[in-house]
Coordinates of C-alpha atoms in Angstrom, one line a residue:
X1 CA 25.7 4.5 1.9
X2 CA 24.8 3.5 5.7
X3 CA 27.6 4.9 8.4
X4 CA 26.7 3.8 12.3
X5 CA 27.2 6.5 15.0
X6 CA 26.7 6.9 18.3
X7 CA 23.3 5.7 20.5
X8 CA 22.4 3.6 17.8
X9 CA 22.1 6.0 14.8
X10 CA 22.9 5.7 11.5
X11 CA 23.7 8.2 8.9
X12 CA 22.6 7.5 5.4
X13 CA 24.8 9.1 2.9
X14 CA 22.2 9.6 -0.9
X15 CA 21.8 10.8 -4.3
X16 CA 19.9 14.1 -4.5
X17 CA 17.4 13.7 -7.1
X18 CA 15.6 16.7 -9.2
X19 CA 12.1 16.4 -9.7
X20 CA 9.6 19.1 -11.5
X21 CA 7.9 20.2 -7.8
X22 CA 7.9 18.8 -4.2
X23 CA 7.6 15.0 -4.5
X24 CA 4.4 14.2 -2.8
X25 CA 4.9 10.0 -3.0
X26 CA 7.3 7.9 -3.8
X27 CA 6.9 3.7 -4.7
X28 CA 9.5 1.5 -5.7
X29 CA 8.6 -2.1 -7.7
X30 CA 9.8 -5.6 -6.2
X31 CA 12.9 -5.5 -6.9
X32 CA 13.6 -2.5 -5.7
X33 CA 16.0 -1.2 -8.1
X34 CA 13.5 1.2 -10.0
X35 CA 11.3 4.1 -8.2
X36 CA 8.8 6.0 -9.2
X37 CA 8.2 9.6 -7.4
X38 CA 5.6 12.1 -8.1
X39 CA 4.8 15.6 -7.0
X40 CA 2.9 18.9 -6.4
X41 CA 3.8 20.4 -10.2
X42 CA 1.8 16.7 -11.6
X43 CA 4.9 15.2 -13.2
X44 CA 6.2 11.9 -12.6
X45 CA 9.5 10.7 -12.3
X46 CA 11.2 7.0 -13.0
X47 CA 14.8 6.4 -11.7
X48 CA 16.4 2.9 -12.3
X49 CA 19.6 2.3 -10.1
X50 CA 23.2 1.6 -11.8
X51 CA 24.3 -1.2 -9.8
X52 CA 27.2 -1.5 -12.8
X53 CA 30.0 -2.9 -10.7
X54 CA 32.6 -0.8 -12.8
X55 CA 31.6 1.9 -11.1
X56 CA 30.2 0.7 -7.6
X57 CA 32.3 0.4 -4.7
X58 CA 32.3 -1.3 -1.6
X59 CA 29.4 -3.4 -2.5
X60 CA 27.3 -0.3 -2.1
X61 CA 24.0 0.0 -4.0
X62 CA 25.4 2.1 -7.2
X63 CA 23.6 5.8 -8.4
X64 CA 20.0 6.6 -9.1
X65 CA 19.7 7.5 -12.8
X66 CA 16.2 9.0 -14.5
X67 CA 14.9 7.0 -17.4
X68 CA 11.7 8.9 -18.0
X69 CA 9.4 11.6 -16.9
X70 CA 6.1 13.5 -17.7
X71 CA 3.1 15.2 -16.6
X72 CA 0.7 12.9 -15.2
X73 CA -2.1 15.3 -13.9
X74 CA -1.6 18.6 -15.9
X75 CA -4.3 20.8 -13.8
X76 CA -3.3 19.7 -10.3
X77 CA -0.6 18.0 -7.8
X78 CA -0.2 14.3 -8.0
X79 CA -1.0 13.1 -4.7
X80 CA 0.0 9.3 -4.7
X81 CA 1.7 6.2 -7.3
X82 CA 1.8 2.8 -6.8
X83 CA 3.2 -0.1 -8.3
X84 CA 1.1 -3.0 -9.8
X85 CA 3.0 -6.4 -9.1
X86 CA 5.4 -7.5 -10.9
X87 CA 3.1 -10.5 -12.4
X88 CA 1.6 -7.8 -15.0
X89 CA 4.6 -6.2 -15.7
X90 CA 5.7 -1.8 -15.7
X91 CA 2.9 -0.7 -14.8
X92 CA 1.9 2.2 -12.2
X93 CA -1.1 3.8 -10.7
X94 CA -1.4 7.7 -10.4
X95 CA -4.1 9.8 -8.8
X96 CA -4.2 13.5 -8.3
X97 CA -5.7 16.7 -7.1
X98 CA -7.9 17.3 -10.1
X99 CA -10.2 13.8 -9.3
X100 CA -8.6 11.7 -12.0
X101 CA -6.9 8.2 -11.7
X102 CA -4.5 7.2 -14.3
X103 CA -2.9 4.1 -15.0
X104 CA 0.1 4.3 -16.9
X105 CA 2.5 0.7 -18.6
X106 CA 5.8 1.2 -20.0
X107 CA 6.1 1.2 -23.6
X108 CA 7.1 -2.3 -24.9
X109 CA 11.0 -2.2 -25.7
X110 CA 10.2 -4.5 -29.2
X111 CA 7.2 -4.2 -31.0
X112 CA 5.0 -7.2 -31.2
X113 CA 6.0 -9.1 -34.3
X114 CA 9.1 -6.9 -35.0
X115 CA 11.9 -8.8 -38.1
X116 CA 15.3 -9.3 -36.1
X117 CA 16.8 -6.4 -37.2
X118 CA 14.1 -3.9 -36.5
X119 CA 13.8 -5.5 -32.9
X120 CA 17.7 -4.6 -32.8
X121 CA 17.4 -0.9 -33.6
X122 CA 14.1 -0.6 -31.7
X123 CA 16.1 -2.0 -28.7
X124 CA 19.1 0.3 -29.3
X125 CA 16.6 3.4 -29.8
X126 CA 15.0 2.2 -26.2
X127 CA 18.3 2.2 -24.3
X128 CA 19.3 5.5 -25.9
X129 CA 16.1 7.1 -24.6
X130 CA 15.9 5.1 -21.1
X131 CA 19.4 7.2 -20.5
X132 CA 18.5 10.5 -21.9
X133 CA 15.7 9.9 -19.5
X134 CA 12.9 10.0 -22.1
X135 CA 11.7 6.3 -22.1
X136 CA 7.8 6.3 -22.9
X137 CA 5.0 5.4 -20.8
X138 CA 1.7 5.0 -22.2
X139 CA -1.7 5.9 -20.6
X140 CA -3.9 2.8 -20.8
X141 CA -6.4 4.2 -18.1
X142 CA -7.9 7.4 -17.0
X143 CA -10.7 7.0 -14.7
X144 CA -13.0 10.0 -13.3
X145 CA -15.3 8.7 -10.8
X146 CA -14.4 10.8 -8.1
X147 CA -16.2 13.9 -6.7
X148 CA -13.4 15.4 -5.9
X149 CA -9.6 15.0 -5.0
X150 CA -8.1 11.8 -5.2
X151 CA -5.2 10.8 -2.6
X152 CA -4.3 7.3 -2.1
X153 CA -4.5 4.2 -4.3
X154 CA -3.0 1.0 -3.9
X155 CA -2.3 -2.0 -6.4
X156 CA -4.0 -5.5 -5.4
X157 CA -1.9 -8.2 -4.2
X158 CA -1.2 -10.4 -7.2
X159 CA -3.4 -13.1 -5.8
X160 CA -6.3 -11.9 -6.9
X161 CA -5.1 -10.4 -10.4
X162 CA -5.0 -7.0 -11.6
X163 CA -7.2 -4.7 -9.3
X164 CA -6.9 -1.3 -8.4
X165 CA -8.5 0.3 -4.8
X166 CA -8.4 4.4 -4.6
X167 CA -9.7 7.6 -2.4
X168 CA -10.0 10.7 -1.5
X169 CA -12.0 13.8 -0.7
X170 CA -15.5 12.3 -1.4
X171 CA -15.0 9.5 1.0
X172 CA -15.7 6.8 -1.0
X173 CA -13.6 3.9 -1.9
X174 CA -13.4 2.3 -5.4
X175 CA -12.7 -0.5 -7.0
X176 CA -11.4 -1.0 -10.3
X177 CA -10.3 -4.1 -12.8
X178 CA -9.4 -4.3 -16.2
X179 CA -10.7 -6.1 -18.9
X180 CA -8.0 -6.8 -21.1
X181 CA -5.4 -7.6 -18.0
X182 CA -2.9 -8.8 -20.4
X183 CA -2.5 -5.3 -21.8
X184 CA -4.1 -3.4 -18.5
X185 CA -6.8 -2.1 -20.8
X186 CA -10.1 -1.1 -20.7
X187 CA -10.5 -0.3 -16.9
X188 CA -14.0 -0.1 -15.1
X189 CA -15.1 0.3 -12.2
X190 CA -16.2 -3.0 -10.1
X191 CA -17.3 -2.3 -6.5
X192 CA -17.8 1.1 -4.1
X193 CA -17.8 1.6 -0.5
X194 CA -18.9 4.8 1.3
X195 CA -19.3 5.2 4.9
X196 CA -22.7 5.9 6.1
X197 CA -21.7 9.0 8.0
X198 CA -21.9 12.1 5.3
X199 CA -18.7 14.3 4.9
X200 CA -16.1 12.0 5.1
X201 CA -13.1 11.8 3.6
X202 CA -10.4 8.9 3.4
X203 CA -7.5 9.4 4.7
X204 CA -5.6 6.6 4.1
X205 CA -6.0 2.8 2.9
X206 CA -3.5 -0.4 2.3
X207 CA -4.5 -4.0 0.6
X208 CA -3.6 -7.2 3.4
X209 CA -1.1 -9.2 1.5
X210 CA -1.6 -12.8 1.9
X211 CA 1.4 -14.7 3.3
X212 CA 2.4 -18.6 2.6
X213 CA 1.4 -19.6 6.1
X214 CA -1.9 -18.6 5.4
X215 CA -3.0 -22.0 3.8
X216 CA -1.1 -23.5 6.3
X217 CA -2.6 -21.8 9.2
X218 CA -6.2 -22.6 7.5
X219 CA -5.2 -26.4 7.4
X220 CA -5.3 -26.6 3.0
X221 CA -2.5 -28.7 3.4
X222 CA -3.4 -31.0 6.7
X223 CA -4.4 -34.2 5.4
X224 CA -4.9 -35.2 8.8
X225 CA -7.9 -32.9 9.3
X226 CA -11.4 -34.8 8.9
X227 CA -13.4 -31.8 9.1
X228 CA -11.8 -29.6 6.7
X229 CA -10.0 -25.9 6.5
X230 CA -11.3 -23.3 8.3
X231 CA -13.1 -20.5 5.7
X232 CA -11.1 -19.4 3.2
X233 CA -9.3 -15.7 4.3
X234 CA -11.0 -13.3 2.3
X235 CA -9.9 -10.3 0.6
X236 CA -9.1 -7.6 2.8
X237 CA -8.3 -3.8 3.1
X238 CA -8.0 -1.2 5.7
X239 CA -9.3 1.9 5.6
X240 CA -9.3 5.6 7.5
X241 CA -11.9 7.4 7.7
X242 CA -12.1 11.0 9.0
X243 CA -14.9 13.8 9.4
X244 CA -14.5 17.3 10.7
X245 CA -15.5 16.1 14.1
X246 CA -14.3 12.1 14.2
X247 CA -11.8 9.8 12.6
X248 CA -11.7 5.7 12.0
X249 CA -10.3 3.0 11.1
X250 CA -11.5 0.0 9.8
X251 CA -11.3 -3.5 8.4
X252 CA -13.2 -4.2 4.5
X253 CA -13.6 -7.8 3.2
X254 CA -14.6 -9.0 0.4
X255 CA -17.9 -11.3 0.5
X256 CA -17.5 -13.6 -2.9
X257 CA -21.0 -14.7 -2.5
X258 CA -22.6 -11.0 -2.7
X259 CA -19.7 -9.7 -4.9
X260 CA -19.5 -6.7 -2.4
X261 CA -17.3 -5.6 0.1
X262 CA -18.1 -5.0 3.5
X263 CA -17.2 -3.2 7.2
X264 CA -15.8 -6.5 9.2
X265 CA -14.9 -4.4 12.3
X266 CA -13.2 -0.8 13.5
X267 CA -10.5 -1.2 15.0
X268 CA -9.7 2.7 16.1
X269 CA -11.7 5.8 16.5
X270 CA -10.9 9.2 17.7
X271 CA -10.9 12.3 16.8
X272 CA -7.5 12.7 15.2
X273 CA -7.2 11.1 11.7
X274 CA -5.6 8.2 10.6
X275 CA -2.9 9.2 8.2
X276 CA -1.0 6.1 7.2
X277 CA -1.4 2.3 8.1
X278 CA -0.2 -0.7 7.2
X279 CA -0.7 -4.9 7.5
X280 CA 2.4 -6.7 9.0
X281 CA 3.1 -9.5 6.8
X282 CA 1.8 -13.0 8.7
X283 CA 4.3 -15.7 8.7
X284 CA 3.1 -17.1 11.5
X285 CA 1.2 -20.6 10.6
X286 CA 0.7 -21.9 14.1
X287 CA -2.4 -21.0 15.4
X288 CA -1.6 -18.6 17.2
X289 CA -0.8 -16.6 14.1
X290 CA -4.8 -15.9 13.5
X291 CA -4.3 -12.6 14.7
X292 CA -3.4 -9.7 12.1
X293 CA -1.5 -6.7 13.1
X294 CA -2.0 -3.1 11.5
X295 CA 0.4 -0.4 12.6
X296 CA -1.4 3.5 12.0
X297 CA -0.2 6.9 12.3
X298 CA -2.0 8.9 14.4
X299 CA -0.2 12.7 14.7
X300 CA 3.1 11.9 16.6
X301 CA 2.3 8.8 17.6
X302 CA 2.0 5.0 15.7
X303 CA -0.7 2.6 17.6
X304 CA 0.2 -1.4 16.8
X305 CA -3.0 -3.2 17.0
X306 CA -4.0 -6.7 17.0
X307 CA -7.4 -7.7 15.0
X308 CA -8.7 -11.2 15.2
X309 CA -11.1 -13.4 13.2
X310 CA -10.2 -12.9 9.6
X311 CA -10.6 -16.2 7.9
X312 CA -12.4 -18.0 10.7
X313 CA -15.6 -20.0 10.7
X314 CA -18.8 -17.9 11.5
X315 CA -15.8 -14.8 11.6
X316 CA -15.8 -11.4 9.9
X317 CA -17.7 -12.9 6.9
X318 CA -19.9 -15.2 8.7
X319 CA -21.2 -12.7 11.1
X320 CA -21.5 -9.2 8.7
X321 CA -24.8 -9.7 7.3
X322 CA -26.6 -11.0 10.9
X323 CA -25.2 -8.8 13.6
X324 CA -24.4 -5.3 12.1
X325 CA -26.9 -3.0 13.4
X326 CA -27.7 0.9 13.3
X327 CA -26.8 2.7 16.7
X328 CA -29.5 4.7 18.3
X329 CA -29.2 8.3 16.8
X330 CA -26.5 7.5 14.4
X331 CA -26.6 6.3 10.9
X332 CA -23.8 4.3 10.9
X333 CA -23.9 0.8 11.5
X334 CA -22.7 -0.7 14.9
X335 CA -19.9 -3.6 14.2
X336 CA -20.3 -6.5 16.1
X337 CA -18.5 -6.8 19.4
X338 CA -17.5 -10.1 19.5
X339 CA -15.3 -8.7 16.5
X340 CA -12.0 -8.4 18.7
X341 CA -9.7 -5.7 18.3
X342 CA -6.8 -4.6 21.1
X343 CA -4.2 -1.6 21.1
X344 CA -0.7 -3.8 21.5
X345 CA 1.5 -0.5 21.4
X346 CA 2.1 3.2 21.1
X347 CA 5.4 4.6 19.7
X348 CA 5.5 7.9 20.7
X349 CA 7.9 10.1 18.2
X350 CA 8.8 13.9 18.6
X351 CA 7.0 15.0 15.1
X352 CA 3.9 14.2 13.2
X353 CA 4.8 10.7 11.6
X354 CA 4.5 10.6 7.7
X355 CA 4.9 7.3 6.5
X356 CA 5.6 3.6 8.1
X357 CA 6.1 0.2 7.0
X358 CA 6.8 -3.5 7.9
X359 CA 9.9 -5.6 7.0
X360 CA 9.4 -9.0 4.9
X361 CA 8.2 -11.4 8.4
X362 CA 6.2 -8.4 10.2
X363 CA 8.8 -8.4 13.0
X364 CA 10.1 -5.1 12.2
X365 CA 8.5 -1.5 11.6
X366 CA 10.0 1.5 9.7
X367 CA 8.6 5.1 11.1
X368 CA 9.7 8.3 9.6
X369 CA 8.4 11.6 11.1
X370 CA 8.6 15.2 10.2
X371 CA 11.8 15.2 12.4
X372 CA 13.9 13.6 9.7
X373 CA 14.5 10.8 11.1
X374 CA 13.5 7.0 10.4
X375 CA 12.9 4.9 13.2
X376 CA 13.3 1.6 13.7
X377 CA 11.1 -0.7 15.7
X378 CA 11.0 -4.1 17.2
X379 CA 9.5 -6.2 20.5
X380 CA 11.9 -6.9 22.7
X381 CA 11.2 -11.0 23.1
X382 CA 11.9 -10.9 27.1
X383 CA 9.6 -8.2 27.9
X384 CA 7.0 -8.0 25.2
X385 CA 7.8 -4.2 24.7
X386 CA 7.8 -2.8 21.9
X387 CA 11.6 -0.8 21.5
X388 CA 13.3 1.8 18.9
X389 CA 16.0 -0.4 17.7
X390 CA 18.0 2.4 15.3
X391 CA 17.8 5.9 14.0
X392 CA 18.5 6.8 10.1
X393 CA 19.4 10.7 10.1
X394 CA 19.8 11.7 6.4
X395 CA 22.8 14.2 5.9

C-alpha cells in the first residue's frame, strides 16, 4: 500500500515476512507475483501473492503468502537467487558461502502421463501443500567449480536459451548450460573468464538484455539498406572487479567465432569497488540509441555511464583480438581507447547504496541505500540533469 506525503515522499505500507535468518537476496519472476528470498541461515523462501479479489481492497496488490521453503546451502549463508525466464519455466539459481551453485525447478504439479483421476488428486495434494507452505522443489544442479565463496549469479536473457553466469571470491566468472534444457538437467560448465590481475574477486555482475529496437537500430528490418545490418549485437555482461588495492568495471562479449568471451572495454576504475550495476533497457532505435547505459554503485554514490560501440562494425568485437595490449609493468591487458566510455551522472545518497535498477524503457532508476529509503531517479528533459524524482520510506 503506497500513501504520498510531503516533499515528494511516499510511505509504503507491507507484509512482514519470516524467513529462517537475515535475507541476503531477494528475486521476483516476470510476473511479479511470486518471490523468492534467501538468507544467512542457507534456506530459501517462496512467497506467491493472493491477489484474490474477495479479500483485496482498493485495488491494492493482495498478501504475500509462503508456498515452500528449504535449506539450500546447509554449511553456509546463501548469498544470491535468481530467476531463469519464464520460457523454461520455475526454476531458480542459488549460490552460497560454501562454493556451491545450485539450481533448483519446482516439482511438476501432475506427473507426466498421470490417468485423470490421479492428475486430480495429485493437483489437489499440490494446492494443499503450496498453502501449508511445503510445495517441493527439486535440485536438478549442484555445481562446485568455485575456489571459494560464491556471491552473485544471474539467469541469461531468454534469447540465448538456458545459461547461467556466477562469481565470487576466486575472481573468476563462469559460465554454465544445460544439456537437457527441457528438464534444466545435466549442467556443465561452458566458458571461464578471470582477470589477469591475481587476487581478485567479483563483486558484482548483470547480463544486457536485448531490447526490440535492437534489430531495428541494426537495420534487420530496413529493406532499403543495400549494404546490409551493421554486426549483429553480441552477448554481453558486466562485470566488477575488485583487489585489495583497485576496483573495475568492465564490459564481456561474447565472440561466436572463438566460442569465448572477452574484455570489450572498462568503463570505471578506482579504488572503491563496484557493488551493484545494472544495463538500462535500450528502446531507443534511432541511431542515436547505439549508446548503452550501465548505472553502478559505488559506496554512497551511483555513477550513470554511457558505453559506445556494442554491435558496430569493426566495434568491441572487431577490434578485441588486434588492439588489446599488455601495459608496461602490468599484466593486465590495456583495452583499446577508441573504446568510448563517459561518466553521464553521479547521484550522491546519504548511505552506502545496496541495490539499484532500471524501469521497463531505461528512463527511470530505482536506488535504495542503507538509509532506508528508495530513491527514485529521472533526467529532467530541459536541462539534461539527472533529478530524485520520489522517496519510498518503509514504515
Amino acid at each position: 500500500r503506497v500513501m504520498e506525503g510531503a516533499d515528494d515522499t511516499v510511505f509504503v505500507q507491507g507484509t512482514a515476512l519470516e524467513t529462517r535468518g537475515e535475507v541476503t537476496a531477494t528475486a521476483y519472476d516476470a510476473t511479479g507475483t511470486r518471490m523468492v528470498t534467501c538468507t544467512a541461515a542457507g534456506a530459501v523462501h517462496v512467497w506467491d501473492r493472493d491477489d484474490d479479489t474477495d479479500t483485496v481492497r482498493d485495488d491494492a496488490p493482495g498478501p504475500w503468502r509462503q508456498s515452500s521453503s528449504w535449506a539450500a546451502h546447509e554449511n553456509g549463508a546463501c548469498t544470491s537467487i535468481a530467476f531463469a525466464p519464464s520460457e523454461f519455466g520455475q526454476c531458480i539459481c542459488t549460490c552460497g558461502t560454501d562454493g556451491s551453485v545450485r539450481v533448483w525447478r519446482e516439482a511438476p504439479l501432475v506427473p507426466l502421463g498421470a490417468s485423470g483421476q490421479a492428475a486430480s488428486h495429485a493437483a489437489a495434494a499440490a494446492a494443499t501443500a503450496a498453502d501449508e507452505g511445503t510445495y517441493e522443489w527439486v535440485l536438478v544442479g549442484d555445481l562446485r567449480d568455485a575456489r571459494g565463496a560464491v556471491e552473485h549469479c544471474d539467469f541469461a536473457p531468454a534469447a540465448f536459451g538456458l545459461a547461467l553466469v556466477t562469481g565470487g571470491a576466486d575472481g573468476v566468472v563462469r559460465f554454465y548450460r544445460p544439456r537437457n534444457e527441457l528438464q534444466c538437467l545435466d549442467w556443465e560448465l561452458t566458458n571461464e573468464f578471470e582477470a589477469l590481475d591475481p587476487g581478485a574477486r567479483v563483486s558484482c555482475l548483470r547480463w544486457r538484455v536485448p531490447t526490440a529496437a535492437d534489430e531495428l537500430r541494426n537495420g534487420a528490418d530496413d529493406d532499403d539498406d543495400k549494404t546490409g545490418p551493421r554486426d549483429k549485437i553480441p552477448q554481453a555482461i558486466a562485470v566488477g572487479f575488485a583487489w585489495s588495492d583497485k576496483s573495475d568495471a568492465r564490459v564481456l562479449t561474447f565472440d561466436e567465432g572463438n566460442n569465448r568471451w572477452v574484455g570489450a572495454c572498462v568503463f570505471y576504475q578506482d579504488c572503491l569497488p563496484v557493488t551493484d550495476l545494472a544495463w538500462a533497457p535500450n528502446a531507443d532505435a534511432s541511431p542515436a540509441g547505439a549508446a548503452e547505459t550501465i548505472a553502478c554503485a559505488v559506496a554512497a554514490e551511483v555513477l550513470v555511464f554511457r558505453v559506445f560501440g556494442l554491435g558496430e562494425t569493426g566495434g568491441w568485437m572487431g577490434r578485441n583480438a588486434q588492439e588489446m595490449t599488455v601495459s608496461p609493468g602490468s599484466s593486465e591487458p590495456a583495452y583499446d581507447a577508441k573504446l568510448k566510455s563517459t561518466r553521464s551522472a553521479t547521484l550522491s545518497h546519504p548511505r552506502h547504496v545496496t541495490d539499484l535498477d532500471w524501469n521497463m524503457v531505461g528512463t527511470t532508476l530505482a536506488t535504495s541505500a542503507a538509509d532506508g529509503i528508495v530513491r527514485v531517479w529521472a533526467v529532467n528533459m530541459q536541462t539534461g540533469v539527472w533529478e530524485a524524482r520520489a522517496q519510498l520510506v518503509g514504515e
